[in-house]
Amino acid sequence: MRRSRGLAAALTLALAGTCTAMGLGLVEEAAAITPPVAFTADELPTWQVNGVVWALAEAGDQVFVGGTFSAVRPPDGAAGTEQEAVNFATLDAATGAPTSCKLSFTVGSGTATVRALVLSPDKSTLYAGGYFGAVNGTAVSSIAAIDVATCTVKTDFRPAFAATVRALAVTGDTVYAGGDFLTVAGQPRERFAAVNAADGTLKPFTANADEPGRAIEVTPDGSHVVLGGDFFTVGGTNSHALAVVDATSGAVTKAYPGFIETNSVVKDIATDATGFYTGNEGTGGGVFDGRIALNLSDFGQRWRDTCLGATQAVLPYQDVLYSASHAHDCSGIGEFPDGQRHHLLAQPTTATGKLGWAPDTNDGIGEGIGPRAMAVGSKGGVQYLWVGGEFTTVNGAAQQSLTRFASTGDTGAPSVPVTSAVSFKPGEAQVRWRTSLDLDDSRLTYKVYRNGSATPIATVEADSLFFRRPQASWTDTTVTAGQSYTYRVTATDAAGNASALSATASVTVPTSADAYPSAVRTDGAQLFWRYDESALPFVADSSDGNQSGVHLNAPALRQTPGAVTGASTAIGFNGTDTQVYGDKRQNVGSTYSIETWFKTNTTTGGKLIGFGNNQARGSSQYDKHIYMTNDGRLVYGVYSGGTHTVTTAAAYNDNQWHHVVATQGPGGMTLYVDGAQKGTLGFTAHENFAGYWHVGGDSLGGWPDRPVSEYWSGQLDETAVYPTVLSAAQVQNHHTLASAPADSVVEVQAAEDTYANAGAPSTNYGTSGSLAVRGTSFYASYLRFNLPAAPAGTVLKSATLSVKTSTMAGAGTTDTVSVLPVTGSWTEAGTTYANRPALGSPALGSFAGVPDGSAVQTTGLDKATLAGSLGSAYSLALSSAGTDALWLWSSEAAANEGGPKLTLTFGAP
């Protein structure tokens, strides 16, 4: 029997992110693994078998392995290192290596197999069940008792089971068995039986079933036995797949007619102090493949987990239920939709919600089921979760049929956050990232670094799971209009394992509010995808809703020109398989607005945007969508007992940017194109289901004027979803603002840079990779930029200079560094202290001291002076009057270090 080893307080995990304000320090350190999970997801080196593992049991520091195999081999699987192990092996719990206990389970004809292992309560005797006729040559009949201390067969225990034994449970004086047999010791016992634990004599217990038994457990008080299997009747009572019987007589005390689907069976049962848990497998449609928790007090259901993907084993341990399955669809309980298989899961014994523990295997050999058995072993104060089955990989690495995970030693770092940054108005920049994946920690700490500093400017805590990785964000309110900033983010788990820094996200803070995105945000968008990403697969949400998206099959990024004036880009879809789907599963009510810009010349139609119940696969429920017909007309549709649509009369596949908005609310449905109303329908109902927003494609079966393709071929931009009905005036305003003049930002790298050194008056430093500034003894740095002309109809609104301190110790300075115009001529290759150019005045800007540590430093420059030199080359110098040197990277610096850069913002006069 498997029993929970100690009870912890019930814990409900909520998915929420909390921010630590700047200056408040780091969050408090947590336990090594996110509670209540007890094991890391890091697989340990373990000997492996050459077949299938069906059963595991542990005694002290030993783990017993039963199955269908002939040899064990080391973790590296080196040729010639195999050891014979005929359907049984004993391994050290802490090392994963074989012990001296070796037993061979054989049969005269057919294929021998060990299907069940269980220890006596005092762990002195191991009982094995399966299909075999001898153990180390000692005759037995599909069940055997092994003395653990001596690793020998107990010859006094000789019950005769006439067919395969698939399940065992034991109390102090009784061994209970389930399987395929119809007789025991020549007496009728159909699929379930009980024998004396000492000598194997048959007991009166009779619980005849009409189909095989696959699982059996004794309740903690010893008064009842829980049966599981394929059966439809037990003792003549209608009770499919599950029944509770009296431990002495076998009489049914709790039947479950209609409780489990007829095409599903119970594959495993486990108990703890509060209840028992079933693992279930089904075949065909309408099956039950998940897990059930039942209370011991009344044998009634506590919860039911309807994930699809046959469950082979369940193990309660410290208030967490670990399970082995190939779960591929948990949408029925609000989790991941049909898609990738997940073979190892954890959830509280009190609820169905998955916890942050998800190591994985593959399906493997045989039936392609994956893991089939679990047990906890202990040695030296460390607990080890053992997993056996028919898999051939663990966490992507080769490993056959056996693996284990420890209660300590978390070494797996979270994945690197995918980060972006945006600013829509002066004084504010939003940094956002897709939360990281960590297979044994659901709560992670994110550190935000600005301008290359080694000290984080903020920390954010956020939760994520392998199937739910929402966007997290932090808003920097200390930024200056017109200046550029860079941000990088790391993720750290509770054990201190940290990801690498994310790629750099850059942003320039505008000098005035960006009209179009500001209006979308002000009007209440709770999803706003602008498609400005330069890398897959994360689509950032520019609203406050943190509803990020995921690119599927690599849509084309950063398509220009976008729909909105300014630097924002569009996204391109191929009309075949590319799309973007939302990370967040949600319910959408009967009041909402959906908005996007589109550009296409397709004649095969496709879905622009819609709501569906799946992510990476086509949805089986789908509506609240806008799609294009083959001839270019737009259709807005809602489903409720039938399709309800509004369709435009005109076609819009003219390869021009168009704006479409669809709303539904108490007044019904309205469709707008290019700011004008194109149709209405007084329909207010909708289909209520949980799902995800899709852009660029999803199912369209059954809808009128269904296009050739369900996928969009063309470009999309500025997609937004609102929980309210946009008014006609708001829609018109959005359409108008898209073409309003907007600021444009141009970044100009230094075309030439060098420095002069009074200590080496004839030396040129043009290719040194460094720049230096000091008053005494003298260093000065010279920078030349090729300034662009102002775009037509704009003026220079701001200019900033950015430089980056080098990594040498003391690279910063306490002195004020002035940015001065250069009046003399100079070249990067020819300038020395002896021929340095003259400097002008007044200063264009200054750095009031620069802290140590390699980081980007930015200062504003006098825009009026630079405006007069637009369209030509312009030179600046960095100079100071003090004695504390400043060391910077030049444009020739290695490792892509940041050389000097001007950021110019142009806008309407």
Coordinates of C-alpha atoms in Angstrom, one line a residue, residues 588-852:
V588 CA -15.6 36.6 -22.7
G589 CA -19.0 38.0 -21.8
S590 CA -21.7 39.4 -24.1
T591 CA -20.2 42.9 -24.0
Y592 CA -16.9 43.5 -25.8
S593 CA -15.2 45.2 -28.8
I594 CA -12.5 43.7 -31.1
E595 CA -10.3 45.9 -33.3
T596 CA -7.5 45.4 -35.8
W597 CA -5.9 46.9 -38.9
F598 CA -5.5 44.7 -41.9
K599 CA -3.9 44.8 -45.4
T600 CA -4.2 42.1 -48.0
N601 CA -4.8 41.2 -51.7
T602 CA -5.9 37.6 -50.9
T603 CA -8.6 35.8 -52.8
T604 CA -8.8 32.9 -50.3
G605 CA -10.1 34.8 -47.3
G606 CA -9.2 33.8 -43.8
K607 CA -9.8 34.7 -40.2
L608 CA -8.4 38.0 -38.9
I609 CA -9.3 37.7 -35.3
G610 CA -11.5 35.5 -33.2
F611 CA -12.1 33.6 -30.0
G612 CA -11.6 29.8 -29.8
N613 CA -11.3 27.1 -27.2
N614 CA -7.9 25.8 -28.3
Q615 CA -4.4 27.3 -28.8
A616 CA -2.0 25.6 -31.2
R617 CA -4.7 23.3 -32.7
G618 CA -7.9 24.2 -34.5
S619 CA -10.7 25.1 -32.0
S620 CA -13.9 23.1 -31.7
Q621 CA -15.8 26.1 -30.3
Y622 CA -15.2 29.4 -32.0
D623 CA -17.0 32.7 -32.5
K624 CA -16.7 36.4 -31.8
H625 CA -14.7 36.6 -34.9
I626 CA -14.0 38.7 -38.0
Y627 CA -13.1 36.8 -41.2
M628 CA -12.8 37.7 -44.9
T629 CA -14.6 35.9 -47.6
N630 CA -12.9 34.8 -50.8
D631 CA -14.1 38.0 -52.6
G632 CA -12.7 40.3 -49.9
R633 CA -15.9 41.1 -47.9
L634 CA -15.7 41.1 -44.1
V635 CA -17.9 39.0 -41.8
Y636 CA -18.4 39.6 -38.1
G637 CA -20.0 36.6 -36.4
V638 CA -21.4 35.4 -33.1
Y639 CA -22.6 31.9 -32.3
S640 CA -25.5 31.1 -30.0
G641 CA -27.5 28.1 -31.1
G642 CA -26.7 29.1 -34.7
T643 CA -24.5 31.6 -36.5
H644 CA -25.4 35.3 -36.4
T645 CA -23.4 37.6 -38.8
V646 CA -23.0 41.1 -40.1
T647 CA -21.3 41.2 -43.6
T648 CA -20.0 44.2 -45.5
A649 CA -21.2 44.9 -49.0
A650 CA -17.8 46.1 -50.2
A651 CA -14.6 44.2 -50.6
Y652 CA -11.4 45.2 -48.8
N653 CA -8.7 43.0 -50.4
D654 CA -7.2 46.0 -52.3
N655 CA -3.7 45.8 -50.6
Q656 CA -4.4 49.0 -48.6
W657 CA -4.5 49.4 -44.8
H658 CA -8.0 49.2 -43.4
H659 CA -9.4 49.5 -39.9
V660 CA -12.1 47.2 -38.6
V661 CA -14.0 47.2 -35.3
A662 CA -16.7 44.8 -34.2
T663 CA -18.8 45.4 -31.0
Q664 CA -21.5 43.5 -29.2
G665 CA -23.5 44.7 -26.2
P666 CA -27.0 45.4 -25.0
G667 CA -27.7 47.2 -28.2
G668 CA -26.6 44.2 -30.4
M669 CA -23.8 43.8 -32.9
T670 CA -22.2 46.5 -34.9
L671 CA -19.4 46.4 -37.6
Y672 CA -17.3 49.4 -38.5
V673 CA -14.7 49.7 -41.3
D674 CA -12.4 52.7 -41.7
G675 CA -14.3 54.5 -39.0
A676 CA -17.8 54.1 -40.6
Q677 CA -20.6 51.9 -39.6
K678 CA -21.1 49.1 -42.1
G679 CA -23.9 47.0 -40.5
T680 CA -25.8 46.1 -37.4
L681 CA -27.8 43.2 -36.0
G682 CA -29.9 43.3 -32.9
F683 CA -28.5 40.1 -31.5
T684 CA -27.3 40.2 -27.9
A685 CA -26.7 36.5 -26.9
H686 CA -23.4 34.6 -27.3
E687 CA -21.9 31.3 -26.6
N688 CA -20.2 31.2 -23.1
F689 CA -17.0 29.1 -23.2
A690 CA -13.5 29.4 -21.9
G691 CA -10.9 30.0 -24.6
Y692 CA -8.2 32.1 -26.2
W693 CA -8.0 35.0 -28.6
H694 CA -6.6 34.1 -32.0
V695 CA -5.2 36.4 -34.7
G696 CA -4.4 35.2 -38.2
G697 CA -6.3 31.9 -38.2
D698 CA -8.6 29.4 -36.4
S699 CA -11.5 27.2 -37.3
L700 CA -14.4 28.4 -39.5
G701 CA -16.4 25.3 -40.2
G702 CA -20.1 25.8 -40.5
W703 CA -20.0 29.6 -41.0
P704 CA -21.6 31.3 -43.9
D705 CA -19.5 32.2 -47.0
R706 CA -16.7 30.2 -45.5
P707 CA -13.5 31.1 -47.3
V708 CA -11.1 28.6 -48.9
S709 CA -8.6 29.2 -46.1
E710 CA -9.2 29.6 -42.4
Y711 CA -5.8 31.3 -42.2
W712 CA -5.2 34.9 -43.0
S713 CA -2.8 35.8 -45.9
G714 CA -1.7 39.4 -45.4
Q715 CA -0.7 41.8 -42.7
L716 CA -2.3 42.8 -39.4
D717 CA -1.5 45.5 -37.0
E718 CA -2.7 47.2 -33.8
T719 CA -5.0 44.4 -32.5
A720 CA -7.0 45.3 -29.4
V721 CA -9.8 43.8 -27.4
Y722 CA -12.0 45.8 -25.0
P723 CA -14.4 44.6 -22.2
T724 CA -16.8 47.5 -23.3
V725 CA -18.6 48.6 -26.4
L726 CA -16.6 51.3 -28.2
S727 CA -18.8 54.2 -29.3
A728 CA -19.0 55.3 -32.9
A729 CA -17.0 58.4 -31.9
Q730 CA -14.3 56.4 -30.3
V731 CA -14.0 54.2 -33.4
Q732 CA -13.8 57.2 -35.7
N733 CA -11.2 58.8 -33.4
H734 CA -9.0 55.7 -33.6
H735 CA -9.2 55.6 -37.4
T736 CA -8.3 59.3 -37.6
L737 CA -5.4 59.1 -35.1
A738 CA -3.7 56.4 -37.0
S739 CA -2.7 58.9 -39.7
A740 CA -2.0 61.8 -37.3
P741 CA 1.6 63.0 -37.3
A742 CA 3.7 61.1 -34.8
D743 CA 7.1 61.5 -33.4
S744 CA 9.8 59.5 -35.1
V745 CA 13.1 58.4 -33.5
V746 CA 16.4 58.1 -35.2
E747 CA 19.4 56.6 -33.6
V748 CA 22.8 57.6 -34.9
Q749 CA 26.0 55.7 -34.0
A750 CA 29.3 57.5 -33.9
A751 CA 30.9 57.5 -37.3
E752 CA 34.3 58.3 -35.8
D753 CA 35.6 58.5 -32.2
T754 CA 38.9 58.7 -30.4
Y755 CA 40.6 60.3 -27.4
A756 CA 43.7 62.4 -26.8
N757 CA 46.2 61.7 -23.9
A758 CA 48.6 64.3 -22.6
G759 CA 50.8 61.6 -21.2
A760 CA 51.3 60.2 -24.8
P761 CA 51.1 63.4 -26.9
S762 CA 51.9 61.7 -30.2
T763 CA 49.8 58.5 -29.8
N764 CA 46.6 57.9 -31.7
Y765 CA 43.9 55.9 -29.9
G766 CA 41.4 55.6 -32.8
T767 CA 41.3 51.8 -32.8
S768 CA 41.8 51.2 -29.1
G769 CA 38.2 50.4 -28.3
S770 CA 38.2 52.9 -25.4
L771 CA 37.5 56.5 -24.8
A772 CA 38.8 58.6 -21.8
V773 CA 37.9 61.9 -20.1
R774 CA 39.9 63.7 -17.4
G775 CA 41.0 67.2 -16.6
T776 CA 44.4 66.5 -15.0
S777 CA 46.4 64.9 -16.5
F778 CA 44.4 65.6 -19.6
Y779 CA 42.2 63.2 -21.5
A780 CA 39.5 64.3 -23.9
S781 CA 37.2 62.3 -26.2
Y782 CA 36.0 63.3 -29.7
L783 CA 32.9 62.0 -31.4
R784 CA 31.6 62.6 -35.0
F785 CA 28.0 61.9 -36.0
N786 CA 26.5 62.1 -39.4
L787 CA 23.2 63.8 -38.6
P788 CA 20.2 63.0 -40.8
A789 CA 17.9 65.7 -42.2
A790 CA 14.6 66.3 -40.4
P791 CA 11.8 64.3 -42.1
A792 CA 9.4 66.4 -44.1
G793 CA 7.1 68.4 -42.0
T794 CA 8.9 67.8 -38.7
V795 CA 11.4 69.5 -36.5
L796 CA 14.0 68.2 -34.0
K797 CA 12.1 67.9 -30.7
S798 CA 14.9 66.4 -28.6
A799 CA 18.4 65.0 -28.8
T800 CA 20.3 62.8 -26.3
L801 CA 23.8 61.4 -26.1
S802 CA 24.4 57.9 -24.7
V803 CA 27.7 56.4 -23.7
K804 CA 28.6 53.3 -21.9
T805 CA 31.2 53.0 -19.1
S806 CA 33.8 50.2 -19.6
T807 CA 34.2 47.2 -17.4
M808 CA 37.5 48.3 -15.8
A809 CA 37.5 49.0 -12.1
G810 CA 36.8 52.6 -11.3
A811 CA 35.6 53.4 -14.8
G812 CA 33.1 55.9 -13.5
T813 CA 33.9 59.4 -12.3
T814 CA 32.8 61.8 -9.5
D815 CA 33.6 64.8 -11.8
T816 CA 31.1 66.6 -14.1
V817 CA 31.7 65.7 -17.7
S818 CA 30.8 68.4 -20.2
V819 CA 29.6 67.8 -23.8
L820 CA 31.1 70.5 -25.9
P821 CA 31.0 71.4 -29.6
V822 CA 34.3 70.8 -31.6
T823 CA 35.4 73.8 -33.7
G824 CA 38.6 72.4 -35.1
S825 CA 39.1 69.6 -37.7
W826 CA 40.1 66.1 -36.7
T827 CA 40.0 62.5 -37.9
E828 CA 39.8 59.3 -35.9
A829 CA 42.9 57.9 -37.5
G830 CA 45.1 61.0 -37.1
T831 CA 44.1 62.8 -33.9
T832 CA 46.7 62.9 -31.1
Y833 CA 47.1 65.2 -28.1
A834 CA 49.6 67.2 -30.0
N835 CA 47.1 68.0 -32.9
R836 CA 43.8 67.8 -31.0
P837 CA 41.0 70.1 -32.3
A838 CA 39.8 73.2 -30.5
L839 CA 36.6 73.1 -28.4
G840 CA 33.8 75.6 -28.5
S841 CA 31.1 76.7 -26.0
P842 CA 28.7 76.8 -24.5
A843 CA 28.2 73.2 -23.4
L844 CA 25.5 71.2 -25.1
G845 CA 24.9 69.1 -22.1
S846 CA 26.7 67.4 -19.2
F847 CA 27.0 64.2 -17.1
A848 CA 26.9 65.2 -13.4
G849 CA 29.2 62.4 -12.4
V850 CA 29.0 58.8 -13.6
P851 CA 28.8 55.8 -11.2
D852 CA 31.2 52.9 -11.4

